[in-house]
Coordinates of C-alpha atoms in Angstrom, one line a residue:
Chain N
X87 CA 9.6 9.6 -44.1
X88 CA 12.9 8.0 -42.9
X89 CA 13.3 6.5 -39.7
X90 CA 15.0 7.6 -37.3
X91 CA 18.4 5.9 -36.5
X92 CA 18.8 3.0 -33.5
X93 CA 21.2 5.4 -31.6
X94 CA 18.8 8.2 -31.7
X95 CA 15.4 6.8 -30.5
X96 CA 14.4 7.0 -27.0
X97 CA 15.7 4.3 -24.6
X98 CA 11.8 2.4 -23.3
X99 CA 10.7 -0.5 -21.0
X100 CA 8.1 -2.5 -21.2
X101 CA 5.9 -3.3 -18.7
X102 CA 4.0 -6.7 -18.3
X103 CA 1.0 -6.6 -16.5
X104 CA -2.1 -8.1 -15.3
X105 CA -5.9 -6.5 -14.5
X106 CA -7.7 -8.0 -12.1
X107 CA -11.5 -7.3 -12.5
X108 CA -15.0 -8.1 -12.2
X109 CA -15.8 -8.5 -16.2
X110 CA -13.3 -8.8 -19.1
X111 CA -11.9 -5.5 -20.0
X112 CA -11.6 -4.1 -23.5
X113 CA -8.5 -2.8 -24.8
X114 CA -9.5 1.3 -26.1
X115 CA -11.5 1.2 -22.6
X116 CA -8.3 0.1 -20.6
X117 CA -6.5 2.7 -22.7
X118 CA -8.6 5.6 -22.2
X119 CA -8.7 4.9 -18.1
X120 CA -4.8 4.4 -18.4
X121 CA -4.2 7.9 -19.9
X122 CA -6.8 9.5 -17.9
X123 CA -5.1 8.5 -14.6
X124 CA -1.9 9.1 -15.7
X125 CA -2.5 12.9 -16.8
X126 CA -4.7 12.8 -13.8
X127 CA -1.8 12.1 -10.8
X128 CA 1.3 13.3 -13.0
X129 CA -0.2 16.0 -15.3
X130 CA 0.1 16.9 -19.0
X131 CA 3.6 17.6 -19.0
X132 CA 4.6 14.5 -16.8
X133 CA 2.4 12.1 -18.7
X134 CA 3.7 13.1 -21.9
X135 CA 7.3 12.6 -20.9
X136 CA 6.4 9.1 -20.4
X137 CA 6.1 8.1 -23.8
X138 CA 3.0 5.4 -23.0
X139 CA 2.0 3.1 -25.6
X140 CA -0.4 -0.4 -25.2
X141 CA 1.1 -3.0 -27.1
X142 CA -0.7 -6.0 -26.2
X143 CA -3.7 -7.1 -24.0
X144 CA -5.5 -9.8 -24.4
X145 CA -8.1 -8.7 -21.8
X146 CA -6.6 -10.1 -18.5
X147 CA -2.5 -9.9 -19.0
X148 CA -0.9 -7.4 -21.8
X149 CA 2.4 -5.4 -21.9
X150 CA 2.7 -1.5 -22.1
X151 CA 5.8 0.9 -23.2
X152 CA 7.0 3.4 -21.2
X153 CA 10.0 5.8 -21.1
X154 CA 13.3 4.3 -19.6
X155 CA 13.4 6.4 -16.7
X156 CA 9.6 6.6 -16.2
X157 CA 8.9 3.4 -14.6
X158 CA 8.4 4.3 -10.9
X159 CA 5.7 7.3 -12.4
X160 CA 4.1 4.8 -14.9
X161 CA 3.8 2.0 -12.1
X162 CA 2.3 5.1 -9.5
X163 CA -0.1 5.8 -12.8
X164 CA -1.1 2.2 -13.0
X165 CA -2.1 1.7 -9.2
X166 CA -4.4 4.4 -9.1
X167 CA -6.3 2.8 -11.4
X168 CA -9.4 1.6 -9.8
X169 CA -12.1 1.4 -12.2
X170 CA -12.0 0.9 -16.1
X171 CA -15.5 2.3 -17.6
X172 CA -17.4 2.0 -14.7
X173 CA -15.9 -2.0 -13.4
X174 CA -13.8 -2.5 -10.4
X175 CA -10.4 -3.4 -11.1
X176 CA -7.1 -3.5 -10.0
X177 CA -3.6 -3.5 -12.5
X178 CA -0.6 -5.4 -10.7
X179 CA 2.6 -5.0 -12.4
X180 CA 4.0 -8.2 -13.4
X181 CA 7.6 -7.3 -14.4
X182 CA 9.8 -4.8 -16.3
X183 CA 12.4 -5.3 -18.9
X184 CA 13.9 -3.7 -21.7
X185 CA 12.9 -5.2 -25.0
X186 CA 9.7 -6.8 -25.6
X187 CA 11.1 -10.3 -25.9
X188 CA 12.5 -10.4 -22.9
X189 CA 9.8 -9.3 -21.2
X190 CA 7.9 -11.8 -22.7
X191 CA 9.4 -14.9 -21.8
X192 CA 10.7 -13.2 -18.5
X193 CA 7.1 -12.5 -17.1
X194 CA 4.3 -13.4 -19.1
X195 CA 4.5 -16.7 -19.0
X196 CA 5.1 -17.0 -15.7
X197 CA 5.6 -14.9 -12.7
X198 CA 8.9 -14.4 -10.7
X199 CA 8.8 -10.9 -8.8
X200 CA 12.5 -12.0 -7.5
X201 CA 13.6 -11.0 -11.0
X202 CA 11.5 -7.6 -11.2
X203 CA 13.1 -4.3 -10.1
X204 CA 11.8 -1.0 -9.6
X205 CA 13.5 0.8 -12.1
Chain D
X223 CA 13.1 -10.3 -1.5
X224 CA 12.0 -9.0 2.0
X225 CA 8.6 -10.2 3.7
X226 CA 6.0 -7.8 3.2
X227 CA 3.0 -7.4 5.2
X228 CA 0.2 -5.0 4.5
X229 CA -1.5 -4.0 8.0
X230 CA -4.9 -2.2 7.0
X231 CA -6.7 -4.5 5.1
X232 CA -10.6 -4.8 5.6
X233 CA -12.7 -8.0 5.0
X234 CA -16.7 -9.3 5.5
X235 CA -17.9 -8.7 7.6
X236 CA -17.2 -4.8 7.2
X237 CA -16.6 -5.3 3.3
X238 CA -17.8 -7.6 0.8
X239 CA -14.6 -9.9 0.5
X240 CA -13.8 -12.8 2.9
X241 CA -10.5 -13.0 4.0
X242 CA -9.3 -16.0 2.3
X243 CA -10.1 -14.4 -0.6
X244 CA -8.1 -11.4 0.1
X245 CA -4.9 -13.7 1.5
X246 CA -4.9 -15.4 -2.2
X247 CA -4.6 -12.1 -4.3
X248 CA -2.5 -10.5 -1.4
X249 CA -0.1 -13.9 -2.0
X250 CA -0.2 -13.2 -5.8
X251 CA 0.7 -9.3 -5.6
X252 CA 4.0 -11.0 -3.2
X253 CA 2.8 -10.5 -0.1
X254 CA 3.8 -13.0 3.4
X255 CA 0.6 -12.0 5.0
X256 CA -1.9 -9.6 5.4
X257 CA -3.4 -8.0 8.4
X258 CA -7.3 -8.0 8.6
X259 CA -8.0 -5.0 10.3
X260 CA -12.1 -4.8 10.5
X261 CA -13.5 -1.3 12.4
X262 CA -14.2 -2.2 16.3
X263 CA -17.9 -1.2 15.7
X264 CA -18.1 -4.2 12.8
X265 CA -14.9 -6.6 14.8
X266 CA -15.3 -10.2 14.2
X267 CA -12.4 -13.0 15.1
X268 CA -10.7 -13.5 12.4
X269 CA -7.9 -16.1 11.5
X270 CA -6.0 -18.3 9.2
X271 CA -3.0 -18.8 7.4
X272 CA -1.6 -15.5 6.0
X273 CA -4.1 -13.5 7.7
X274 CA -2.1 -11.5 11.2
X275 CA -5.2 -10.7 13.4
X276 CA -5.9 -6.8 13.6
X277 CA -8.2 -4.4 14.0
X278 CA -8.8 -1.0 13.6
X279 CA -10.6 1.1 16.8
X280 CA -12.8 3.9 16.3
X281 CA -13.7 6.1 19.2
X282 CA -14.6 9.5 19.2
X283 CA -13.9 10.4 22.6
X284 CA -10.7 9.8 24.5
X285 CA -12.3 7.4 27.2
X286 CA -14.2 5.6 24.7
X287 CA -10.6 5.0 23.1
X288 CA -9.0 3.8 26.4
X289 CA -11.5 1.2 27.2
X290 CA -11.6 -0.5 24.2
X291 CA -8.2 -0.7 23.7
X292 CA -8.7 -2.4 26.9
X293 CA -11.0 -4.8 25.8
X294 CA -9.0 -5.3 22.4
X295 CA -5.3 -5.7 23.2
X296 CA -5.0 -9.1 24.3
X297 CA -7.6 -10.8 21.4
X298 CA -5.1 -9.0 18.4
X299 CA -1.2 -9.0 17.0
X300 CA -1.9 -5.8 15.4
X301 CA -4.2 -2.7 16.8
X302 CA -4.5 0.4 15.3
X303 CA -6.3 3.5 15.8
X304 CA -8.2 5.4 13.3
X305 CA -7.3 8.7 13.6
X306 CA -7.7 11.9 12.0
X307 CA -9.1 14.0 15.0
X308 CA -7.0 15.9 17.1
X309 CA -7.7 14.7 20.0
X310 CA -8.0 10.8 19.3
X311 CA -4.4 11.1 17.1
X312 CA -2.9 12.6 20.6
X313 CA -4.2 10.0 22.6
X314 CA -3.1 7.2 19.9
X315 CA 0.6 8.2 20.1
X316 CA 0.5 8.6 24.3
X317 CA -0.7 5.1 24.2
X318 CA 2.5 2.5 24.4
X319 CA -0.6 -0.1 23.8
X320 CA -1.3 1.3 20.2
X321 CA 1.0 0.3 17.6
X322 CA -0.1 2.2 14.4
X323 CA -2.2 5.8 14.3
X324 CA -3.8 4.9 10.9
X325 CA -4.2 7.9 8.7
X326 CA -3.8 10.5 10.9
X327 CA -4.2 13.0 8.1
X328 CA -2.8 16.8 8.7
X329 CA -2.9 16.8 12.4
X330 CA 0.6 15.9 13.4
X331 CA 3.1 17.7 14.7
X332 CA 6.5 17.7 16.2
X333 CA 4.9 16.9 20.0
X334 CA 2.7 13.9 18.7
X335 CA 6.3 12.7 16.7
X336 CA 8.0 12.9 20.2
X337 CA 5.2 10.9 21.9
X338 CA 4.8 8.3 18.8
X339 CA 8.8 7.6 19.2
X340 CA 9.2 7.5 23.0
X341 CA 6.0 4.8 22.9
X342 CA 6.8 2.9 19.7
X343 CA 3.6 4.0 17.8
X344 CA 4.2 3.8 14.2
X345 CA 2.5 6.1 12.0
X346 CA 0.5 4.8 8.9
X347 CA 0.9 6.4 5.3
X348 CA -2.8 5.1 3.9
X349 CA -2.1 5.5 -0.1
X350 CA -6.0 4.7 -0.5
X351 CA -6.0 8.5 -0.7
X352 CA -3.7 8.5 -3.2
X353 CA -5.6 5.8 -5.5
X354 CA -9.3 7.0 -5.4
X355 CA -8.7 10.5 -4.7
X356 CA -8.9 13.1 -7.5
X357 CA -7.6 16.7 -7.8
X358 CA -7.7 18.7 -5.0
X359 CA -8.2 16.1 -2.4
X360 CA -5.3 13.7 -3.5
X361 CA -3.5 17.0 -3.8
X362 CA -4.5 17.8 0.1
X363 CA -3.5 14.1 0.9
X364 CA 0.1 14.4 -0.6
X365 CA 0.9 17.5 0.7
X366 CA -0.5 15.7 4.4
X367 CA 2.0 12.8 3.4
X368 CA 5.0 15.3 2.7
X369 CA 4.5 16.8 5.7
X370 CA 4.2 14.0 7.9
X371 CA 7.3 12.1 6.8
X372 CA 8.9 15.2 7.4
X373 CA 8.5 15.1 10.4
X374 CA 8.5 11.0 11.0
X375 CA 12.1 11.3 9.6
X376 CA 13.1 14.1 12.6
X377 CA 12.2 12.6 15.3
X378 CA 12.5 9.0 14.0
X379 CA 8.5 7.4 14.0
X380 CA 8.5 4.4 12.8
X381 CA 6.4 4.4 9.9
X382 CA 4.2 1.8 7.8
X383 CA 2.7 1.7 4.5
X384 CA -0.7 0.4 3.5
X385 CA -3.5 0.2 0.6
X386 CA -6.6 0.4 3.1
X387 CA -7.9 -2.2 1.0
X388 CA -12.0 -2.6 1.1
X389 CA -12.0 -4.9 -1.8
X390 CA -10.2 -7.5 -3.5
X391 CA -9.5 -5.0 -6.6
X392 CA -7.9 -2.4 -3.9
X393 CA -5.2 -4.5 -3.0
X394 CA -1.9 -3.5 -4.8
X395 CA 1.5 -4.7 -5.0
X396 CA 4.5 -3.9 -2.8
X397 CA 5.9 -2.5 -5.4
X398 CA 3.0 -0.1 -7.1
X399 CA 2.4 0.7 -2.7
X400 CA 6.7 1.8 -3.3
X401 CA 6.0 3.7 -6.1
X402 CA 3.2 5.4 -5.2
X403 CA 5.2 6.5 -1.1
X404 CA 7.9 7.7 -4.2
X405 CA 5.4 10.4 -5.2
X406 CA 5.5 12.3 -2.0
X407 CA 9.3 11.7 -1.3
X408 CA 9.5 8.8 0.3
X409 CA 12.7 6.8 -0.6
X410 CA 13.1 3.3 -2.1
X411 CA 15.0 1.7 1.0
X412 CA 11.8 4.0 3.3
X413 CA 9.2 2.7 1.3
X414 CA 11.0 -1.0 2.1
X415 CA 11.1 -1.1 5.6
X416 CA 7.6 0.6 5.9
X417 CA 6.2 -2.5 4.3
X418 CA 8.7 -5.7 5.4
X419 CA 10.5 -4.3 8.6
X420 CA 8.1 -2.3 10.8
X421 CA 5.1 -4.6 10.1
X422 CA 7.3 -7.6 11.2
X423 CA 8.5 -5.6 14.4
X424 CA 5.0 -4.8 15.8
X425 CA 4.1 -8.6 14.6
X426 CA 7.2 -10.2 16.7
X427 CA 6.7 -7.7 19.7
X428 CA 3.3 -8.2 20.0
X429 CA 3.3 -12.0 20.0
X430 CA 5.7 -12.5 22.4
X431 CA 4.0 -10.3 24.8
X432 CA 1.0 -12.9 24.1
X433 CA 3.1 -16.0 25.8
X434 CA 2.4 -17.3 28.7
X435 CA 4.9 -16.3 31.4
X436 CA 6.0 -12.8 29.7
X437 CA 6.2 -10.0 32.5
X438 CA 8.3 -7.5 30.1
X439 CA 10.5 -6.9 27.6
X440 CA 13.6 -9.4 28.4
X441 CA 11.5 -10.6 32.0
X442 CA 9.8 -14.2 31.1
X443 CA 8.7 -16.4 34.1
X444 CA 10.3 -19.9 32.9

C-alpha cells in the first residue's frame, strides 16, 4: 500500500521520558500500564485520539509519540501511572519536541526543563 | 521558570522515605523545595536544605484542633489541616493561624470560601486522588475539584496544588501536577501560581512572623 503523503499525516510530539522505579521495567509491561491508564482517566474515545506509540525505552529513559495537540492529556495519562505490573514507579516527563531528533539531543542526553513547555 | 514548592509531602517517620531522599527526586522533577508535612499524631522535627518545615494536624474534634495548633504554630513555616469533615474544614478556614485546609473533599461551600479569604487560608487541590484513584472514586474526586475551584475562583481563595506524596515514586513534576489541575479546569497560569506563588506567600508570611521583634504585619520592634 502507498504511503500516505507528508502533508497529509497527523502532526505528533514526542515525549522524552524517564521511569523512576524499584526494579528495571520491561518495555510490553510499561506499554500495557501506559494504555491501561490512559483509557482509564481519558476513556476509549479520548485515548484513541491521542495517537500513542512507544518508540524507545531502554528500561529507565525512552521517548513516546503522541498527537500534537494531546500533550497536556498524554502527560495527565503518564502521572497517574503509579505501578507497572505490580512495581512502584513514578514516569517524569523529561521534555517535548516535534521530531524525534530533536527531542533526542534536546532532552535525552541531558535535562533542561527551561527549554520544555506544556504544549 | 518560577520556584515551585510542593507543600504536602510525607516522609519517615510516617512513610518509608527519608527526607533527603525525597528533596533529591523533588530537585530532579524541578522543584526549589519541598514541604515535609508528617501527620501531628507521627510529627518529628524535620529540617534541611530544600526541605520547608510542615505538618499536617489531624483532630477530630474542634478543641482538639485549636490546641494543637497551639502547640504547633510557632515549631513550623507551613501548617495545614487535614480536613474532609464538616466540622474540622469550618474550623480550618475560621482559623487565621491555618494556612492550607488540605483536601477538604466535597464539603465546601460559599460560607467556608468567605471565611478561607477573609483569613488567608488557602485551599489544597491533593491530585493523589487523581493518580491512584480509579473509576468512580477519581470520578467523585474530579467532580469535588470542579466544584471547589468554582467556588475558590468567586470569592478569591487562594489555592495550592500538591501530589500528597507517601513515597519517593509519588512525587511528580510541576508540570504532570499542571496537567493533571488541567483535567478538572484549572488553567495553565492557575495551575502556576498554585505551585510557585501561593506556596512562596504562606512561606515568606510565615517566616517573618517567626523574627524576633515582630508584633504584626508592618509593626517590628527594632
Amino acid at each position: 500500500m502507498k504511503n500516505i503523503p507528508s502533508s497529509m499525516r497527523e502532526r505528533k510530539r514526542y515525549i522524552a521520558f524517564e521511569v523512576l522505579s524499584a526494579e528495571k521495567i520491561d518495555r510490553s509491561e510499561l506499554i500495557n500500564e501506559l494504555w491501561s491508564s490512559a483509557s482509564s482517566l481519558l476513556g476509549d474515545v479520548g485515548a484513541s485520539s491521542c495517537n500513542l506509540w512507544v518508540l524507545d525505552f531502554d528500561g529507565r529513559r525512552g521517548i513516546l509519540r503522541c498527537a500534537h495537540d494531546k500533550t497536556a492529556m498524554v502527560r495527565a495519562a503518564l502521572a497517574t501511572i503509579n505501578r507497572v505490573h505490580g512495581t512502584r514507579a513514578g514516569i517524569r516527563v523529561l521534555g517535548t519536541s516535534g521530531t524525534v531528533k530533536s527531542v533526542t539531543e534536546k532532552f535525552m542526553r541531558q535535562v533542561d526543563y527551561s527549554k520544555d513547555t506544556i504544549n | 521558570m518560577p520556584n515551585y514548592y510542593d507543600l504536602n509531602v510525607h516522609s519517615s517517620p510516617e512513610c518509608e522515605d527519608p527526607p533527603e531522599r525525597l528533596v533529591s527526586v523533588a530537585k530532579r522533577c524541578g522543584y526549589t523545595a519541598i514541604a515535609i508535612t508528617n501527620h501531628s499524631n507521627l510529627w518529628g522535627e524535620v529540617t534541611g536544605e530544600g526541605v520547608i518545615s510542615g505538618i499536617e494536624i489531624v483532630a477530630d474534634k474542634i478543641s482538639g484542633l485549636r490546641k494543637q495548633i497551639g502547640i504547633y504554630r510557632p515549631k513550623v513555616d507551613v501548617l495545614l489541616v487535614h480536613g474532609g469533615d464538616p466540622k474540622i474544614n469550618r474550623a480550618a478556614v475560621e482559623n487565621s493561624e491555618v494556612d492550607i485546609l488540605a483536601h477538604p473533599s466535597h464539603y465546601f461551600n460559599h460560607i467556608l470560601a468567605k471565611f478561607a479569604a477573609e483569613n488567608e487560608v488557602a485551599i489544597e487541590f491533593n491530585l493523589d486522588e487523581i493518580i491512584y484513584a480509579r473509576g468512580v472514586p477519581r470520578v467523585r474526586a474530579l467532580s469535588a475539584f470542579q466544584r471547589n475551584l468554582k467556588i475558590a475562583r468567586k470569592f478569591d481563595v487562594s489555592m495550592t496544588i500538591t501530589s500528597g506524596a507517601r513515597s519517593q515514586y509519588d512525587l511528580r513534576a510541576p508540570r504532570e501536577l499542571i496537567a493533571l489541575a488541567g483535567l478538572f479546569g484549572m488553567s495553565e497560569i492557575e495551575a502556576v501560581g498554585a505551585l510557585s506563588e501561593t506556596p512562596w506567600n504562606i512561606i515568606t508570611r510565615n517566616r517573618k512572623k517567626k523574627r524576633p521583634g515582630y508584633v504584626m504585619d508592618g509593626v517590628e520592634l527594632l
